[in-house]
PDB file of C-alpha atoms in Angstrom:
ATOM      1  CA  GLU S   1     107.569 106.271 103.893  1.00 94.00           C
ATOM      2  CA  VAL S   2     105.225 109.117 103.035  1.00 95.00           C
ATOM      3  CA  GLN S   3     101.729 107.767 102.436  1.00 96.00           C
ATOM      4  CA  LEU S   4      98.330 109.214 101.613  1.00 97.00           C
ATOM      5  CA  VAL S   5      95.327 106.886 101.707  1.00 97.00           C
ATOM      6  CA  GLU S   6      91.948 108.120 100.494  1.00 98.00           C
ATOM      7  CA  SER S   7      88.608 106.599 101.419  1.00 98.00           C
ATOM      8  CA  GLY S   8      84.915 107.383 101.266  1.00 98.00           C
ATOM      9  CA  GLY S   9      84.249 107.124  97.551  1.00 97.00           C
ATOM     10  CA  GLY S  10      81.310 105.239  96.107  1.00 97.00           C
ATOM     11  CA  LEU S  11      78.110 105.439  94.107  1.00 98.00           C
ATOM     12  CA  VAL S  12      75.817 108.335  95.017  1.00 98.00           C
ATOM     13  CA  GLN S  13      72.711 109.839  93.442  1.00 98.00           C
ATOM     14  CA  PRO S  14      72.738 113.332  91.978  1.00 98.00           C
ATOM     15  CA  GLY S  15      71.952 115.972  94.569  1.00 98.00           C
ATOM     16  CA  ARG S  16      73.181 113.839  97.473  1.00 98.00           C
ATOM     17  CA  SER S  17      76.300 114.250  99.628  1.00 98.00           C
ATOM     18  CA  LEU S  18      79.515 112.336 100.209  1.00 98.00           C
ATOM     19  CA  ARG S  19      82.514 112.888 102.500  1.00 98.00           C
ATOM     20  CA  LEU S  20      86.000 111.858 101.440  1.00 98.00           C
ATOM     21  CA  SER S  21      88.826 111.259 103.895  1.00 98.00           C
ATOM     22  CA  CYS S  22      92.585 111.063 103.494  1.00 98.00           C
ATOM     23  CA  ALA S  23      94.854 109.521 106.115  1.00 98.00           C
ATOM     24  CA  ALA S  24      98.407 110.850 106.007  1.00 97.00           C
ATOM     25  CA  SER S  25     101.534 109.251 107.460  1.00 97.00           C
ATOM     26  CA  GLY S  26     105.294 109.407 107.179  1.00 97.00           C
ATOM     27  CA  PHE S  27     105.655 113.202 107.312  1.00 96.00           C
ATOM     28  CA  THR S  28     104.840 116.153 109.571  1.00 97.00           C
ATOM     29  CA  PHE S  29     101.275 116.741 108.417  1.00 97.00           C
ATOM     30  CA  HIS S  30     100.825 120.184 109.975  1.00 97.00           C
ATOM     31  CA  GLU S  31     103.812 121.558 108.042  1.00 97.00           C
ATOM     32  CA  HIS S  32     102.154 121.266 104.653  1.00 97.00           C
ATOM     33  CA  ALA S  33      99.213 122.634 102.731  1.00 97.00           C
ATOM     34  CA  MET S  34      97.020 119.843 101.352  1.00 97.00           C
ATOM     35  CA  HIS S  35      94.833 119.548  98.264  1.00 98.00           C
ATOM     36  CA  TRP S  36      92.274 117.449  96.463  1.00 98.00           C
ATOM     37  CA  VAL S  37      92.706 116.839  92.720  1.00 98.00           C
ATOM     38  CA  ARG S  38      90.216 114.894  90.622  1.00 98.00           C
ATOM     39  CA  GLN S  39      90.228 113.102  87.302  1.00 98.00           C
ATOM     40  CA  ALA S  40      87.093 112.221  85.358  1.00 97.00           C
ATOM     41  CA  PRO S  41      87.242 108.865  83.504  1.00 95.00           C
ATOM     42  CA  GLY S  42      89.536 109.218  80.484  1.00 94.00           C
ATOM     43  CA  LYS S  43      90.087 112.934  81.153  1.00 97.00           C
ATOM     44  CA  GLY S  44      92.819 115.157  82.541  1.00 97.00           C
ATOM     45  CA  LEU S  45      93.653 116.363  86.035  1.00 98.00           C
ATOM     46  CA  GLU S  46      91.516 119.058  87.657  1.00 98.00           C
ATOM     47  CA  TRP S  47      92.479 120.815  90.876  1.00 98.00           C
ATOM     48  CA  VAL S  48      89.501 120.851  93.258  1.00 98.00           C
ATOM     49  CA  SER S  49      90.529 122.514  96.500  1.00 98.00           C
ATOM     50  CA  GLY S  50      93.422 123.361  98.792  1.00 98.00           C
ATOM     51  CA  ILE S  51      93.873 124.218 102.466  1.00 98.00           C
ATOM     52  CA  ASN S  52      96.707 125.900 104.369  1.00 97.00           C
ATOM     53  CA  TRP S  53      98.577 124.141 107.168  1.00 96.00           C
ATOM     54  CA  ASP S  54      96.497 125.736 109.902  1.00 95.00           C
ATOM     55  CA  SER S  55      93.127 125.726 108.092  1.00 95.00           C
ATOM     56  CA  GLY S  56      93.403 129.515 108.062  1.00 95.00           C
ATOM     57  CA  SER S  57      92.774 129.741 104.349  1.00 95.00           C
ATOM     58  CA  THR S  58      91.044 127.550 101.796  1.00 97.00           C
ATOM     59  CA  ALA S  59      90.682 127.751  98.022  1.00 97.00           C
ATOM     60  CA  TYR S  60      88.314 126.121  95.564  1.00 97.00           C
ATOM     61  CA  ALA S  61      87.904 125.639  91.839  1.00 97.00           C
ATOM     62  CA  ASP S  62      84.937 127.568  90.470  1.00 96.00           C
ATOM     63  CA  SER S  63      83.295 124.264  89.496  1.00 97.00           C
ATOM     64  CA  VAL S  64      82.886 123.210  93.144  1.00 98.00           C
ATOM     65  CA  LYS S  65      82.740 126.531  95.000  1.00 98.00           C
ATOM     66  CA  GLY S  66      79.733 126.682  97.300  1.00 97.00           C
ATOM     67  CA  ARG S  67      79.150 122.906  97.121  1.00 98.00           C
ATOM     68  CA  PHE S  68      82.403 121.389  98.436  1.00 98.00           C
ATOM     69  CA  THR S  69      84.185 122.103 101.727  1.00 98.00           C
ATOM     70  CA  ILE S  70      87.760 121.114 102.484  1.00 98.00           C
ATOM     71  CA  SER S  71      88.944 120.646 106.062  1.00 98.00           C
ATOM     72  CA  ARG S  72      91.751 119.035 108.008  1.00 98.00           C
ATOM     73  CA  ASP S  73      92.491 117.643 111.467  1.00 98.00           C
ATOM     74  CA  ASN S  74      96.176 118.077 112.231  1.00 98.00           C
ATOM     75  CA  ALA S  75      95.906 116.055 115.434  1.00 97.00           C
ATOM     76  CA  GLU S  76      94.663 113.106 113.367  1.00 97.00           C
ATOM     77  CA  SER S  77      96.837 113.812 110.278  1.00 98.00           C
ATOM     78  CA  SER S  78      93.701 113.711 108.183  1.00 98.00           C
ATOM     79  CA  LEU S  79      92.257 115.664 105.268  1.00 98.00           C
ATOM     80  CA  TYR S  80      88.595 115.765 104.338  1.00 98.00           C
ATOM     81  CA  LEU S  81      86.361 116.834 101.475  1.00 98.00           C
ATOM     82  CA  GLN S  82      82.660 117.320 102.131  1.00 98.00           C
ATOM     83  CA  MET S  83      80.846 117.178  98.804  1.00 98.00           C
ATOM     84  CA  ASN S  84      77.240 118.420  98.690  1.00 98.00           C
ATOM     85  CA  ARG S  85      74.708 118.759  95.856  1.00 98.00           C
ATOM     86  CA  LEU S  86      76.697 116.309  93.763  1.00 98.00           C
ATOM     87  CA  ARG S  87      76.360 116.345  89.986  1.00 98.00           C
ATOM     88  CA  SER S  88      77.140 113.764  87.310  1.00 97.00           C
ATOM     89  CA  GLU S  89      80.131 115.849  86.237  1.00 97.00           C
ATOM     90  CA  ASP S  90      81.675 115.342  89.688  1.00 98.00           C
ATOM     91  CA  THR S  91      82.269 111.687  88.787  1.00 98.00           C
ATOM     92  CA  GLY S  92      85.909 110.619  88.834  1.00 98.00           C
ATOM     93  CA  PHE S  93      88.901 109.619  90.885  1.00 98.00           C
ATOM     94  CA  TYR S  94      89.697 111.987  93.747  1.00 98.00           C
ATOM     95  CA  TYR S  95      93.341 112.225  94.793  1.00 98.00           C
ATOM     96  CA  CYS S  96      94.703 113.582  98.059  1.00 97.00           C
ATOM     97  CA  VAL S  97      98.020 115.378  97.580  1.00 97.00           C
ATOM     98  CA  LYS S  98     100.630 117.041  99.755  1.00 97.00           C
ATOM     99  CA  GLU S  99     101.975 120.417  98.708  1.00 96.00           C
ATOM    100  CA  LYS S 100     105.630 121.337  99.225  1.00 94.00           C
ATOM    101  CA  TRP S 101     104.793 124.535 101.155  1.00 93.00           C
ATOM    102  CA  MET S 102     102.741 125.342 104.256  1.00 93.00           C
ATOM    103  CA  VAL S 103     100.325 127.520 102.320  1.00 91.00           C
ATOM    104  CA  VAL S 104      98.569 127.149  98.979  1.00 90.00           C
ATOM    105  CA  ALA S 105     101.291 128.852  96.986  1.00 86.00           C
ATOM    106  CA  GLY S 106     101.865 127.000  93.735  1.00 89.00           C
ATOM    107  CA  GLY S 107     104.198 124.400  95.142  1.00 93.00           C
ATOM    108  CA  TRP S 108     104.497 120.930  93.746  1.00 96.00           C
ATOM    109  CA  PHE S 109     102.389 117.932  94.719  1.00 97.00           C
ATOM    110  CA  ASP S 110     104.222 114.924  96.052  1.00 95.00           C
ATOM    111  CA  PRO S 111     103.177 112.288  96.770  1.00 92.00           C
ATOM    112  CA  TRP S 112      99.738 111.453  95.451  1.00 95.00           C
ATOM    113  CA  GLY S 113      97.391 108.989  97.061  1.00 91.00           C
ATOM    114  CA  GLN S 114      96.004 106.052  95.084  1.00 94.00           C
ATOM    115  CA  GLY S 115      92.681 107.854  94.649  1.00 97.00           C
ATOM    116  CA  THR S 116      89.100 107.046  95.565  1.00 98.00           C
ATOM    117  CA  LEU S 117      86.400 106.712  92.926  1.00 98.00           C
ATOM    118  CA  VAL S 118      83.252 108.804  93.178  1.00 98.00           C
ATOM    119  CA  THR S 119      80.398 107.926  90.839  1.00 98.00           C
ATOM    120  CA  VAL S 120      77.403 110.246  90.701  1.00 98.00           C
ATOM    121  CA  SER S 121      74.541 108.523  88.946  1.00 97.00           C
ATOM    122  CA  SER S 122      70.903 107.704  89.442  1.00 96.00           C
TER     123      SER S 122
ATOM    124  CA  GLN B   1      89.397 124.344  78.187  1.00 84.00           C
ATOM    125  CA  SER B   2      92.471 124.222  80.413  1.00 91.00           C
ATOM    126  CA  VAL B   3      94.221 127.383  81.595  1.00 94.00           C
ATOM    127  CA  LEU B   4      97.548 125.844  80.589  1.00 98.00           C
ATOM    128  CA  THR B   5      97.694 124.539  77.017  1.00 98.00           C
ATOM    129  CA  GLN B   6      99.487 121.329  76.106  1.00 98.00           C
ATOM    130  CA  PRO B   7      99.485 119.389  72.824  1.00 98.00           C
ATOM    131  CA  PRO B   8      97.078 116.435  73.108  1.00 97.00           C
ATOM    132  CA  SER B   9      99.673 113.986  71.857  1.00 97.00           C
ATOM    133  CA  VAL B  10     103.315 113.594  70.872  1.00 98.00           C
ATOM    134  CA  SER B  11     105.221 110.589  69.614  1.00 97.00           C
ATOM    135  CA  GLY B  12     108.740 109.429  68.947  1.00 97.00           C
ATOM    136  CA  ALA B  13     110.787 106.355  68.199  1.00 97.00           C
ATOM    137  CA  PRO B  14     112.913 104.652  70.857  1.00 97.00           C
ATOM    138  CA  GLY B  15     116.103 106.606  71.463  1.00 97.00           C
ATOM    139  CA  GLN B  16     114.715 109.852  70.058  1.00 97.00           C
ATOM    140  CA  ARG B  17     114.055 113.159  71.821  1.00 98.00           C
ATOM    141  CA  VAL B  18     110.620 114.665  72.280  1.00 98.00           C
ATOM    142  CA  THR B  19     109.415 117.879  73.857  1.00 98.00           C
ATOM    143  CA  ILE B  20     106.063 118.743  75.402  1.00 98.00           C
ATOM    144  CA  SER B  21     105.063 122.386  75.628  1.00 98.00           C
ATOM    145  CA  CYS B  22     102.935 124.064  78.275  1.00 98.00           C
ATOM    146  CA  THR B  23     101.652 127.510  77.362  1.00 98.00           C
ATOM    147  CA  GLY B  24     100.143 129.828  79.931  1.00 98.00           C
ATOM    148  CA  SER B  25      99.648 133.555  80.360  1.00 97.00           C
ATOM    149  CA  SER B  26     100.690 136.594  82.356  1.00 97.00           C
ATOM    150  CA  SER B  27      98.581 135.484  85.318  1.00 97.00           C
ATOM    151  CA  ASN B  28     100.329 132.148  85.819  1.00 97.00           C
ATOM    152  CA  ILE B  29     103.621 131.122  84.183  1.00 97.00           C
ATOM    153  CA  GLY B  30     104.287 134.658  82.976  1.00 97.00           C
ATOM    154  CA  ALA B  31     103.764 135.979  86.495  1.00 96.00           C
ATOM    155  CA  GLY B  32     106.742 133.955  87.625  1.00 95.00           C
ATOM    156  CA  TYR B  33     104.976 131.003  89.214  1.00 96.00           C
ATOM    157  CA  ASP B  34     106.837 127.732  89.084  1.00 97.00           C
ATOM    158  CA  VAL B  35     105.868 125.001  86.646  1.00 98.00           C
ATOM    159  CA  HIS B  36     105.801 121.366  87.721  1.00 98.00           C
ATOM    160  CA  TRP B  37     105.440 118.241  85.605  1.00 98.00           C
ATOM    161  CA  TYR B  38     103.811 114.900  86.373  1.00 98.00           C
ATOM    162  CA  GLN B  39     103.907 111.529  84.671  1.00 98.00           C
ATOM    163  CA  GLN B  40     100.844 109.300  84.823  1.00 98.00           C
ATOM    164  CA  LEU B  41     101.386 105.722  83.692  1.00 97.00           C
ATOM    165  CA  PRO B  42      98.261 103.816  82.609  1.00 93.00           C
ATOM    166  CA  GLY B  43      96.061 102.863  85.545  1.00 92.00           C
ATOM    167  CA  THR B  44      98.190 104.618  88.165  1.00 95.00           C
ATOM    168  CA  ALA B  45      98.207 107.872  90.104  1.00 96.00           C
ATOM    169  CA  PRO B  46     100.312 110.768  88.786  1.00 97.00           C
ATOM    170  CA  LYS B  47     103.932 110.975  89.893  1.00 97.00           C
ATOM    171  CA  LEU B  48     106.067 114.110  90.254  1.00 98.00           C
ATOM    172  CA  LEU B  49     108.610 114.297  87.433  1.00 98.00           C
ATOM    173  CA  ILE B  50     109.989 117.865  87.467  1.00 98.00           C
ATOM    174  CA  HIS B  51     109.468 120.567  90.082  1.00 98.00           C
ATOM    175  CA  ALA B  52     110.218 124.284  90.139  1.00 97.00           C
ATOM    176  CA  ASP B  53     110.616 124.489  86.373  1.00 97.00           C
ATOM    177  CA  LYS B  54     113.709 122.312  86.014  1.00 97.00           C
ATOM    178  CA  ASP B  55     114.549 120.313  89.138  1.00 98.00           C
ATOM    179  CA  ARG B  56     114.359 116.529  89.176  1.00 98.00           C
ATOM    180  CA  PRO B  57     113.310 114.668  92.323  1.00 96.00           C
ATOM    181  CA  SER B  58     115.677 111.908  93.337  1.00 95.00           C
ATOM    182  CA  GLY B  59     115.091 108.791  91.301  1.00 95.00           C
ATOM    183  CA  VAL B  60     113.968 110.580  88.132  1.00 97.00           C
ATOM    184  CA  PRO B  61     116.421 109.862  85.285  1.00 96.00           C
ATOM    185  CA  GLU B  62     118.477 112.684  83.771  1.00 97.00           C
ATOM    186  CA  ARG B  63     116.721 111.924  80.471  1.00 97.00           C
ATOM    187  CA  PHE B  64     113.889 114.115  81.763  1.00 98.00           C
ATOM    188  CA  SER B  65     114.486 117.875  81.859  1.00 98.00           C
ATOM    189  CA  GLY B  66     112.386 121.008  82.203  1.00 98.00           C
ATOM    190  CA  SER B  67     112.721 124.607  81.135  1.00 98.00           C
ATOM    191  CA  LYS B  68     110.696 127.807  81.246  1.00 97.00           C
ATOM    192  CA  SER B  69     110.708 131.066  79.300  1.00 96.00           C
ATOM    193  CA  GLY B  70     108.171 133.873  79.372  1.00 96.00           C
ATOM    194  CA  THR B  71     104.667 132.436  79.494  1.00 97.00           C
ATOM    195  CA  SER B  72     105.668 128.908  78.448  1.00 98.00           C
ATOM    196  CA  ALA B  73     107.442 125.864  79.805  1.00 98.00           C
ATOM    197  CA  SER B  74     108.708 122.669  78.221  1.00 98.00           C
ATOM    198  CA  LEU B  75     109.434 119.110  79.219  1.00 98.00           C
ATOM    199  CA  ALA B  76     112.093 117.304  77.208  1.00 98.00           C
ATOM    200  CA  ILE B  77     112.633 113.557  77.188  1.00 98.00           C
ATOM    201  CA  THR B  78     115.752 112.169  75.555  1.00 97.00           C
ATOM    202  CA  GLY B  79     116.632 108.564  74.784  1.00 97.00           C
ATOM    203  CA  LEU B  80     112.959 107.590  74.583  1.00 97.00           C
ATOM    204  CA  GLN B  81     112.102 104.224  76.095  1.00 97.00           C
ATOM    205  CA  ALA B  82     108.975 102.105  75.760  1.00 96.00           C
ATOM    206  CA  ASP B  83     108.080 102.594  79.409  1.00 95.00           C
ATOM    207  CA  ASP B  84     108.016 106.371  78.954  1.00 97.00           C
ATOM    208  CA  GLU B  85     104.658 105.869  77.291  1.00 97.00           C
ATOM    209  CA  ALA B  86     102.302 107.783  79.586  1.00 97.00           C
ATOM    210  CA  ASP B  87     100.279 110.966  80.033  1.00 98.00           C
ATOM    211  CA  TYR B  88     102.219 114.069  81.060  1.00 98.00           C
ATOM    212  CA  TYR B  89     100.738 117.098  82.832  1.00 98.00           C
ATOM    213  CA  CYS B  90     102.085 120.547  83.663  1.00 98.00           C
ATOM    214  CA  GLN B  91     100.913 122.467  86.731  1.00 98.00           C
ATOM    215  CA  SER B  92     101.263 126.029  87.969  1.00 98.00           C
ATOM    216  CA  TYR B  93      99.410 128.637  90.017  1.00 97.00           C
ATOM    217  CA  ASP B  94      97.128 131.315  88.629  1.00 96.00           C
ATOM    218  CA  THR B  95      96.856 134.599  90.452  1.00 96.00           C
ATOM    219  CA  SER B  96      93.643 135.661  88.682  1.00 95.00           C
ATOM    220  CA  LEU B  97      91.897 132.423  89.635  1.00 94.00           C
ATOM    221  CA  SER B  98      93.608 132.271  93.037  1.00 94.00           C
ATOM    222  CA  GLY B  99      94.146 128.590  92.534  1.00 95.00           C
ATOM    223  CA  VAL B 100      96.193 125.770  91.087  1.00 97.00           C
ATOM    224  CA  VAL B 101      95.938 125.091  87.363  1.00 97.00           C
ATOM    225  CA  PHE B 102      96.847 122.073  85.253  1.00 98.00           C
ATOM    226  CA  GLY B 103      97.467 121.607  81.569  1.00 98.00           C
ATOM    227  CA  GLY B 104      95.099 119.373  79.671  1.00 98.00           C
ATOM    228  CA  GLY B 105      97.668 116.600  79.474  1.00 98.00           C
ATOM    229  CA  THR B 106      99.783 115.141  76.661  1.00 98.00           C
ATOM    230  CA  LYS B 107      99.784 111.484  75.683  1.00 98.00           C
ATOM    231  CA  LEU B 108     103.238 110.274  74.725  1.00 98.00           C
ATOM    232  CA  THR B 109     103.385 107.341  72.330  1.00 97.00           C
ATOM    233  CA  VAL B 110     106.658 105.505  71.776  1.00 96.00           C
ATOM    234  CA  LEU B 111     106.524 104.167  68.238  1.00 93.00           C
TER     235      LEU B 111
END
């Protein structure tokens, strides 16, 4: 069974940092691009960042560019999101998702993890 | 403001047919990028419903179908059931933004 399990969420003060992790299993991790998608409470889905299979290319939403860094460890089948200079508007559930293709190319996301909640508040 | 535009809400009675539109532009749907649809039931993570404009993953009922034309795409649901009540999102890729884009989401209410 394909599974994605996020961890690392929590309550953090504005301006501080947090690192999210995603443990993948049930598929060949290094054959897929991976992404983070977030959802603010009561709001819609927002793509955050994506990374190619070999970490050779990354992409970010303008809202997080320069503050967030996506990375992966294929040997550990793990995806990460380093979030710096956090703002209140970064609050929400963060989902780890597997893309159909090896590169960030507009493929579909399946499956989705259960999400980890990040709350940025003083 | 989402790059892909969806109606905030749609509704229909059990057994009826509803459609949800997803309108983009020449830099995403109109550029030929695939459109994918997700269903998010209350309190759960999104689930893939339609991929590559019109293909259903195994396990998704034939009542759900997708189509695309020009700069828009649509999700149709026939034979509405109470447990179809959920939020629905479209997704594509935008070449100007060099990233993935989602619609703002549509809340389906089964009357």
